[in-house]
CSV table of C-alpha atoms in Angstrom, one decimal:
chain,number,residue,atom,x,y,z
D,1,MET,CA,113.1,130.5,88.1
D,2,ALA,CA,111.2,133.1,85.3
D,3,SER,CA,113.3,136.7,85.4
D,4,PRO,CA,111.6,139.3,87.4
D,5,TRP,CA,108.6,140.9,86.4
D,6,ASP,CA,106.7,144.3,87.8
D,7,GLU,CA,104.7,143.5,90.7
D,8,ASP,CA,101.4,144.1,88.6
D,9,ILE,CA,101.9,141.3,86.5
D,10,LEU,CA,99.9,138.7,88.5
D,11,ASP,CA,96.3,141.5,87.9
D,12,LYS,CA,96.9,141.0,83.9
D,13,ASP,CA,95.9,137.5,84.1
D,14,PHE,CA,94.2,136.5,87.4
D,15,LYS,CA,91.8,137.8,89.7
D,16,ILE,CA,92.7,137.5,93.2
D,17,LEU,CA,89.5,136.2,95.4
D,18,THR,CA,90.1,134.8,99.2
D,19,PRO,CA,92.1,133.6,101.3
D,20,LEU,CA,92.8,129.8,101.8
D,21,GLY,CA,95.3,129.8,104.4
D,22,VAL,CA,98.2,131.7,106.1
D,23,GLY,CA,101.9,130.3,107.0
D,24,THR,CA,104.7,131.9,109.1
D,25,PHE,CA,106.4,132.8,105.9
D,26,ARG,CA,103.6,132.4,103.1
D,27,GLU,CA,100.4,132.4,102.4
D,28,VAL,CA,97.9,130.8,100.1
D,29,LYS,CA,94.7,132.6,98.1
D,30,LEU,CA,92.7,131.5,95.9
D,31,ALA,CA,92.4,133.1,92.5
D,32,CYS,CA,90.8,132.9,88.9
D,33,HIS,CA,92.8,132.6,86.1
D,34,LEU,CA,90.9,135.4,83.5
D,35,PRO,CA,92.1,133.6,80.2
D,36,THR,CA,90.1,130.3,81.0
D,37,LYS,CA,88.1,130.9,83.8
D,38,ALA,CA,89.6,128.8,85.8
D,39,GLN,CA,90.0,128.2,90.0
D,40,VAL,CA,93.7,128.3,90.9
D,41,ALA,CA,95.4,128.3,94.0
D,42,VAL,CA,98.3,130.7,94.4
D,43,LYS,CA,100.5,130.5,97.0
D,44,ILE,CA,102.5,133.6,97.5
D,45,LEU,CA,106.2,133.5,99.0
D,46,SER,CA,108.3,136.8,100.0
D,47,LYS,CA,111.7,136.7,99.2
D,48,LYS,CA,112.8,138.6,102.5
D,49,SER,CA,111.8,135.4,104.4
D,50,ASN,CA,112.5,132.6,102.3
D,51,SER,CA,115.1,131.0,100.7
D,52,LEU,CA,115.5,131.5,96.8
D,53,GLY,CA,117.1,128.1,96.7
D,54,GLU,CA,114.2,126.2,98.6
D,55,MET,CA,112.0,128.6,96.6
D,56,ASN,CA,113.7,127.6,92.9
D,57,SER,CA,113.7,123.9,94.5
D,58,GLU,CA,110.2,123.7,95.4
D,59,VAL,CA,109.5,124.8,91.4
D,60,LYS,CA,112.0,122.9,90.1
D,61,ILE,CA,110.2,119.9,92.0
D,62,LEU,CA,106.4,120.6,91.1
D,63,GLN,CA,107.6,120.7,87.2
D,64,THR,CA,108.4,117.2,87.1
D,65,LEU,CA,104.6,116.1,89.2
D,66,GLU,CA,101.9,115.2,87.0
D,67,HIS,CA,100.2,112.1,89.6
D,68,ARG,CA,96.6,112.1,90.1
D,69,ASN,CA,97.2,112.5,93.9
D,70,ILE,CA,99.7,115.4,94.0
D,71,ILE,CA,98.7,118.9,93.6
D,72,LEU,CA,99.6,120.0,89.9
D,73,PHE,CA,101.7,122.9,89.0
D,74,PHE,CA,100.4,125.3,86.8
D,75,HIS,CA,102.6,128.3,86.4
D,76,VAL,CA,105.3,130.5,88.8
D,77,VAL,CA,106.0,134.1,88.2
D,78,ASP,CA,108.8,135.8,89.9
D,79,THR,CA,108.9,139.7,91.0
D,80,LEU,CA,111.8,141.8,92.7
D,81,SER,CA,109.7,140.6,96.3
D,82,ARG,CA,107.7,138.0,96.0
D,83,THR,CA,107.4,134.5,93.7
D,84,TYR,CA,104.1,133.6,93.1
D,85,ILE,CA,103.3,129.8,92.9
D,86,ILE,CA,100.6,128.9,91.0
D,87,THR,CA,98.6,125.3,91.1
D,88,GLU,CA,95.6,123.2,91.0
D,89,TYR,CA,92.5,124.4,93.7
D,90,VAL,CA,91.4,121.5,95.9
D,91,ALA,CA,87.6,122.8,96.3
D,92,GLY,CA,87.0,121.4,99.3
D,93,ARG,CA,89.7,120.7,103.2
D,94,ASP,CA,92.6,119.6,104.4
D,95,LEU,CA,92.5,116.4,106.5
D,96,GLN,CA,93.2,118.0,109.5
D,97,ILE,CA,90.1,120.3,109.2
D,98,PHE,CA,88.0,117.2,108.0
D,99,LEU,CA,89.2,115.3,111.1
D,100,SER,CA,88.1,117.9,113.2
D,101,GLU,CA,84.6,118.2,112.1
D,102,VAL,CA,83.9,114.2,111.6
D,103,GLY,CA,86.3,112.8,114.9
D,104,CYS,CA,88.4,109.8,114.3
D,105,LEU,CA,87.7,107.2,111.3
D,106,LYS,CA,86.8,104.0,111.1
D,107,GLU,CA,89.9,101.6,109.2
D,108,GLN,CA,87.4,101.1,106.2
D,109,GLU,CA,86.7,105.1,105.9
D,110,ALA,CA,90.7,105.9,106.6
D,111,ARG,CA,91.9,103.2,104.1
D,112,PRO,CA,90.8,104.7,100.8
D,113,ILE,CA,92.4,108.2,101.7
D,114,PHE,CA,95.5,106.3,103.0
D,115,GLN,CA,95.9,104.7,100.1
D,116,GLN,CA,95.4,107.6,98.1
D,117,VAL,CA,98.7,109.0,100.1
D,118,ILE,CA,100.8,106.2,99.6
D,119,SER,CA,99.7,106.4,96.0
D,120,ALA,CA,101.3,110.1,95.9
D,121,VAL,CA,104.4,109.0,98.2
D,122,HIS,CA,105.4,105.9,96.3
D,123,PHE,CA,105.5,107.7,93.0
D,124,LEU,CA,108.1,110.6,94.9
D,125,HIS,CA,110.2,108.0,96.4
D,126,LEU,CA,110.3,106.3,93.6
D,127,ARG,CA,111.9,109.3,91.9
D,128,ARG,CA,114.0,109.8,95.3
D,129,ILE,CA,111.8,112.9,95.9
D,130,ALA,CA,111.2,113.0,99.7
D,131,HIS,CA,108.7,115.6,100.9
D,132,CYS,CA,109.6,116.3,104.3
D,133,ASP,CA,106.5,118.0,105.5
D,134,ILE,CA,104.1,115.3,105.3
D,135,LYS,CA,101.2,116.0,107.9
D,136,LEU,CA,97.1,116.4,108.1
D,137,GLU,CA,97.3,120.1,106.7
D,138,ASN,CA,99.5,119.0,103.5
D,139,ILE,CA,96.7,116.4,102.6
D,140,LEU,CA,94.0,117.5,100.5
D,141,ILE,CA,90.3,116.3,100.6
D,142,ASP,CA,87.6,117.5,97.6
D,143,GLY,CA,83.7,116.5,98.0
D,144,ASP,CA,84.3,113.4,96.2
D,145,GLY,CA,86.7,111.6,98.7
D,146,ASN,CA,89.6,112.5,95.9
D,147,VAL,CA,93.1,113.2,97.7
D,148,LYS,CA,95.8,115.6,96.9
D,149,LEU,CA,99.7,115.9,98.5
D,150,CYS,CA,100.0,119.3,98.2
D,151,ASP,CA,102.9,121.8,99.9
D,152,PHE,CA,106.3,120.8,98.6
D,153,GLY,CA,108.1,123.6,100.2
D,154,MET,CA,110.5,121.4,102.3
D,155,ALA,CA,110.7,119.0,99.1
D,156,ILE,CA,114.6,117.3,98.5
D,157,GLN,CA,115.6,115.8,95.3
D,158,LEU,CA,117.8,113.1,96.9
D,159,ALA,CA,121.0,111.4,95.3
D,160,GLU,CA,121.8,107.9,96.5
D,161,GLY,CA,122.9,107.4,99.8
D,162,GLN,CA,122.4,111.5,100.5
D,163,LYS,CA,122.0,112.0,103.5
D,164,VAL,CA,120.2,115.4,105.3
D,165,GLU,CA,121.1,117.4,108.3
D,166,GLU,CA,118.6,120.1,108.2
D,167,LEU,CA,115.6,120.3,110.4
D,168,CYS,CA,112.4,120.7,108.8
D,169,GLY,CA,108.8,119.9,108.8
D,170,SER,CA,106.6,119.9,111.9
D,171,LEU,CA,107.2,119.1,115.2
D,172,LEU,CA,104.4,116.2,116.0
D,173,TYR,CA,105.2,114.7,112.7
D,174,MET,CA,108.9,114.8,113.1
D,175,ALA,CA,110.7,111.1,113.3
D,176,PRO,CA,112.9,110.2,116.6
D,177,GLU,CA,116.7,110.9,114.2
D,178,MET,CA,115.7,114.3,113.2
D,179,LEU,CA,114.9,115.1,116.3
D,180,ALA,CA,118.2,113.8,117.7
D,181,ARG,CA,120.1,116.2,115.1
D,182,LYS,CA,121.4,113.5,113.3
D,183,PRO,CA,121.8,112.6,109.7
D,184,TYR,CA,119.1,111.2,108.3
D,185,ASP,CA,117.4,110.0,105.5
D,186,GLY,CA,114.4,112.3,103.8
D,187,LEU,CA,112.8,109.3,102.4
D,188,VAL,CA,112.7,107.3,105.7
D,189,VAL,CA,111.9,110.2,107.9
D,190,ASP,CA,108.7,110.6,105.0
D,191,MET,CA,107.6,107.1,106.7
D,192,TRP,CA,107.4,108.1,109.9
D,193,SER,CA,105.4,111.2,109.3
D,194,LEU,CA,103.0,108.3,107.2
D,195,GLY,CA,102.5,107.1,110.3
D,196,VAL,CA,101.6,109.7,112.4
D,197,VAL,CA,98.9,110.3,110.0
D,198,LEU,CA,97.9,107.3,109.9
D,199,TYR,CA,97.4,106.5,113.9
D,200,VAL,CA,96.2,110.1,113.9
D,201,MET,CA,93.5,109.2,111.7
D,202,VAL,CA,92.2,106.0,113.5
D,203,THR,CA,92.5,107.1,116.8
D,204,GLY,CA,91.9,111.1,117.0
D,205,GLN,CA,94.9,111.8,119.0
D,206,TYR,CA,98.5,112.5,118.5
D,207,LEU,CA,101.3,109.7,119.6
D,208,TYR,CA,103.4,112.2,121.5
D,209,ALA,CA,103.1,116.0,122.1
D,210,GLU,CA,105.8,118.1,124.0
D,211,ASP,CA,106.8,121.7,123.1
D,212,THR,CA,110.3,121.4,122.2
D,213,LEU,CA,112.7,119.0,120.1
D,214,ASP,CA,114.7,117.6,122.7
D,215,GLY,CA,111.3,117.1,125.0
D,216,MET,CA,109.6,114.9,122.1
D,217,HIS,CA,112.6,113.0,121.5
D,218,ARG,CA,112.7,112.0,125.2
D,219,LEU,CA,109.0,111.1,124.9
D,220,ILE,CA,109.7,108.6,121.9
D,221,THR,CA,112.7,107.0,122.8
D,222,SER,CA,111.2,106.3,126.5
D,223,THR,CA,107.6,105.6,126.6
D,224,LYS,CA,105.0,103.7,124.0
D,225,TYR,CA,102.0,105.2,122.1
D,226,PRO,CA,98.6,103.6,123.4
D,227,ILE,CA,97.1,101.5,121.4
D,228,SER,CA,93.4,101.8,120.5
D,229,TYR,CA,91.6,98.5,121.5
D,230,HIS,CA,89.7,98.5,118.5
D,231,LEU,CA,91.9,98.7,116.2
D,232,SER,CA,92.8,95.2,113.5
D,233,ILE,CA,95.9,93.8,113.8
D,234,PRO,CA,97.2,94.2,110.0
D,235,CYS,CA,96.7,98.0,111.1
D,236,TYR,CA,98.6,97.6,114.4
D,237,ILE,CA,101.2,96.3,112.4
D,238,ILE,CA,101.6,98.9,109.5
D,239,ILE,CA,101.6,101.8,112.4
D,240,ALA,CA,103.9,100.0,114.3
D,241,GLN,CA,106.0,99.1,111.3
D,242,LEU,CA,106.1,102.8,110.3
D,243,LEU,CA,106.9,104.2,113.9
D,244,MET,CA,110.0,102.1,114.5
D,245,VAL,CA,112.0,104.2,116.3
D,246,PRO,CA,115.4,102.4,114.8
D,247,THR,CA,115.7,103.3,111.1
D,248,ILE,CA,116.8,99.9,110.2
D,249,GLY,CA,113.7,98.4,111.0
D,250,ARG,CA,111.3,100.8,109.4
D,251,ILE,CA,109.2,100.1,106.6
D,252,THR,CA,109.8,101.5,102.9
D,253,ILE,CA,107.3,102.4,100.5
D,254,CYS,CA,108.1,99.5,98.3
D,255,GLN,CA,106.9,97.4,101.0
D,256,LEU,CA,104.4,99.3,102.6
D,257,VAL,CA,102.3,99.2,99.2
D,258,LYS,CA,102.0,95.3,99.1
D,259,ARG,CA,100.5,95.1,102.8
D,260,PRO,CA,97.0,93.3,102.2
D,261,TRP,CA,95.6,95.9,104.8
D,262,LEU,CA,96.1,98.9,102.4
D,263,GLY,CA,94.2,96.5,99.2
D,264,PRO,CA,95.5,97.3,95.7
D,265,ILE,CA,97.2,100.8,95.3
D,266,LYS,CA,96.2,102.3,91.7
D,267,THR,CA,99.2,102.2,89.6
D,268,HIS,CA,100.4,105.6,88.3
D,269,THR,CA,100.6,106.3,84.3
D,270,THR,CA,101.6,109.3,82.8
D,271,PRO,CA,98.9,111.7,81.9
D,272,THR,CA,98.5,112.0,77.9
D,273,THR,CA,97.2,115.1,76.3
D,274,LYS,CA,97.1,113.6,72.5
D,275,ASP,CA,93.3,113.2,72.9
D,276,ILE,CA,92.6,117.0,74.3
D,277,LEU,CA,95.5,118.4,72.3
D,278,PRO,CA,93.2,119.4,69.2
D,279,ARG,CA,90.8,120.8,71.4
D,280,LEU,CA,93.5,122.6,73.4
D,281,VAL,CA,95.1,124.0,70.7
D,282,GLU,CA,91.9,124.9,68.8
D,283,THR,CA,90.5,126.8,72.3
D,284,MET,CA,93.4,128.4,72.5
D,285,CYS,CA,93.4,130.1,69.5
D,286,THR,CA,90.3,131.3,69.8
D,287,MET,CA,91.2,133.0,72.7
D,288,GLY,CA,94.0,135.1,70.6
D,289,TYR,CA,97.0,132.7,71.1
D,290,ASN,CA,99.3,132.3,68.2
D,291,LEU,CA,99.8,128.4,67.0
D,292,GLU,CA,103.5,129.1,66.6
D,293,ASP,CA,103.8,130.7,69.8
D,294,ILE,CA,101.7,127.7,71.6
D,295,PHE,CA,104.5,125.0,70.2
D,296,SER,CA,107.2,127.2,71.0
D,297,SER,CA,106.2,127.8,74.7
D,298,LEU,CA,105.9,124.2,75.0
D,299,ARG,CA,108.9,123.1,73.5
D,300,CYS,CA,111.4,125.8,75.8
D,301,LYS,CA,109.1,124.6,78.5
D,302,GLN,CA,109.7,128.7,80.2
D,303,PRO,CA,107.1,129.9,83.0
D,304,ILE,CA,105.4,132.1,80.6
D,305,LYS,CA,102.1,132.9,79.9
D,306,VAL,CA,101.6,131.1,77.1
D,307,THR,CA,102.9,128.0,78.8
D,308,ALA,CA,100.2,128.8,82.1
D,309,THR,CA,97.4,128.8,79.6
D,310,PHE,CA,98.2,125.6,78.2
D,311,ASN,CA,98.7,123.6,81.8
D,312,ILE,CA,95.1,125.6,83.3
D,313,LEU,CA,93.5,124.8,80.1
D,314,LYS,CA,94.7,121.1,79.3
D,315,HIS,CA,93.6,120.4,83.7
D,316,LYS,CA,90.0,122.2,82.9
D,317,LEU,CA,89.6,120.5,79.9
D,318,SER,CA,90.3,117.0,81.5
D,319,CYS,CA,88.5,117.8,84.6
D,320,GLU,CA,85.4,118.5,82.6
D,321,ASP,CA,85.7,115.3,80.5
D,322,SER,CA,86.2,113.3,83.9
D,323,TYR,CA,83.4,115.5,86.1
D,324,PRO,CA,80.9,117.8,83.6
D,325,GLN,CA,78.6,118.5,86.1
D,326,SER,CA,81.2,119.6,88.9
D,327,GLU,CA,82.5,122.7,86.9
D,328,GLN,CA,81.7,126.2,88.1
D,329,HIS,CA,82.7,129.4,87.1
D,330,CYS,CA,85.4,130.6,89.0
D,331,LEU,CA,83.7,134.4,89.6
D,332,LYS,CA,80.9,133.2,91.2
D,333,SER,CA,80.9,134.0,95.0
D,334,SER,CA,81.8,130.3,97.0
D,335,HIS,CA,82.5,129.2,100.2
D,336,VAL,CA,84.3,125.9,99.5
D,337,GLY,CA,87.6,126.2,100.3
D,338,ALA,CA,87.6,128.9,102.8
D,339,HIS,CA,89.2,129.3,106.1
D,340,HIS,CA,87.6,126.8,108.9
D,341,PRO,CA,87.9,127.3,112.1
D,342,LEU,CA,89.8,124.4,113.6
D,343,VAL,CA,88.8,122.5,116.5
D,344,ARG,CA,91.7,120.7,117.9
D,345,LEU,CA,92.5,117.2,117.8
D,346,LYS,CA,93.2,115.4,120.9
D,347,ARG,CA,96.7,115.9,122.1
D,348,ARG,CA,98.3,113.6,125.3
D,349,ILE,CA,99.7,116.8,126.1
D,350,SER,CA,99.8,120.3,124.9
D,351,ASP,CA,99.4,121.6,121.4
D,352,PRO,CA,102.9,123.0,120.2
D,353,SER,CA,102.8,125.7,117.6
D,354,PHE,CA,106.0,125.5,115.5
D,355,PRO,CA,107.4,127.3,112.2
D,356,ARG,CA,107.8,124.9,109.6
D,357,THR,CA,110.9,126.5,108.1
D,358,ARG,CA,114.1,124.5,107.3
D,359,LYS,CA,116.5,125.4,109.4
D,360,SER,CA,120.4,124.1,109.7
D,361,ARG,CA,121.2,122.4,112.7
D,362,LYS,CA,123.8,124.7,113.4
D,363,ASN,CA,121.2,127.1,114.4
D,364,GLN,CA,119.4,124.8,115.9
D,365,THR,CA,118.3,125.2,120.1
D,366,LYS,CA,116.5,123.2,122.3
D,367,GLU,CA,113.4,125.8,122.4
D,368,GLY,CA,112.3,124.3,118.7
D,369,VAL,CA,112.6,124.6,115.2
């Protein structure tokens, strides 16, 4: 993590535009990176409400990830009272809002979205990174149907065979072994969450809903979720394999990517900067950056302003090459990505509202996370 800076450091390089979302202990705002005029998302974490270890872990994990279906990390600014995580901005909406607007999806509509989510999770799990908070709200979709998995505040880098004892994530997506307060495999609970996501996408309702951990666990272990008559057998089989209560029978991500219903999953290729590096360096030099400073910052890989500009400009130039018509000046007023009132999806019982922070098992009560 970067050393503490003055609170006004953000104003020197970023112009805050509009709120994008507010959580229990964090908020996200749309901003403009002034040196490059690129739109970015700024996640603001209060040090009074968030664990320093968790914030450091989120940044450390994000810095290692570069995948077309995972939100791209640009920079982190650490101050005395807050941490600002600057990432790629997706001009669109999350999957929860999308489904609230269009209703449940046909399988052929859900498939390309789910394929991209699976591609992201496959990339994570091969590196033994558990997201631990996969849900509709953390799946972003832009106007062209491109999907990005976001919010790695609960993510864990797991050692081989490591079990997790903390409750984390959102109640509607929690696996039964987590609800039972048993040590669990973070990769395996991610698969349960994927099952919930797919089920909601194709049915328009949640599997189970209760307002306590114990109540949710009782429902999952004592009742069967309803199966919509319109689902194809291959789609139903995937849902059933993801939502296996015994963890021994739950499908893994490597098994899931081979299921015919999903179709071909695009193989991840490591992005390269060599094609645009000359343009990157030339552009930064015209912006007033020193050539030696540019390469020095890249070698040390520290979260400093030069590195931030390099990362953001690299993404901006890549997007211009891919989507030359889509680039917009970030200071123009825009309603894209602004807050939308949420129409609730159907739930079988009530709609519980729980904080999404990670807590130790010993501090839990049956009243919730």
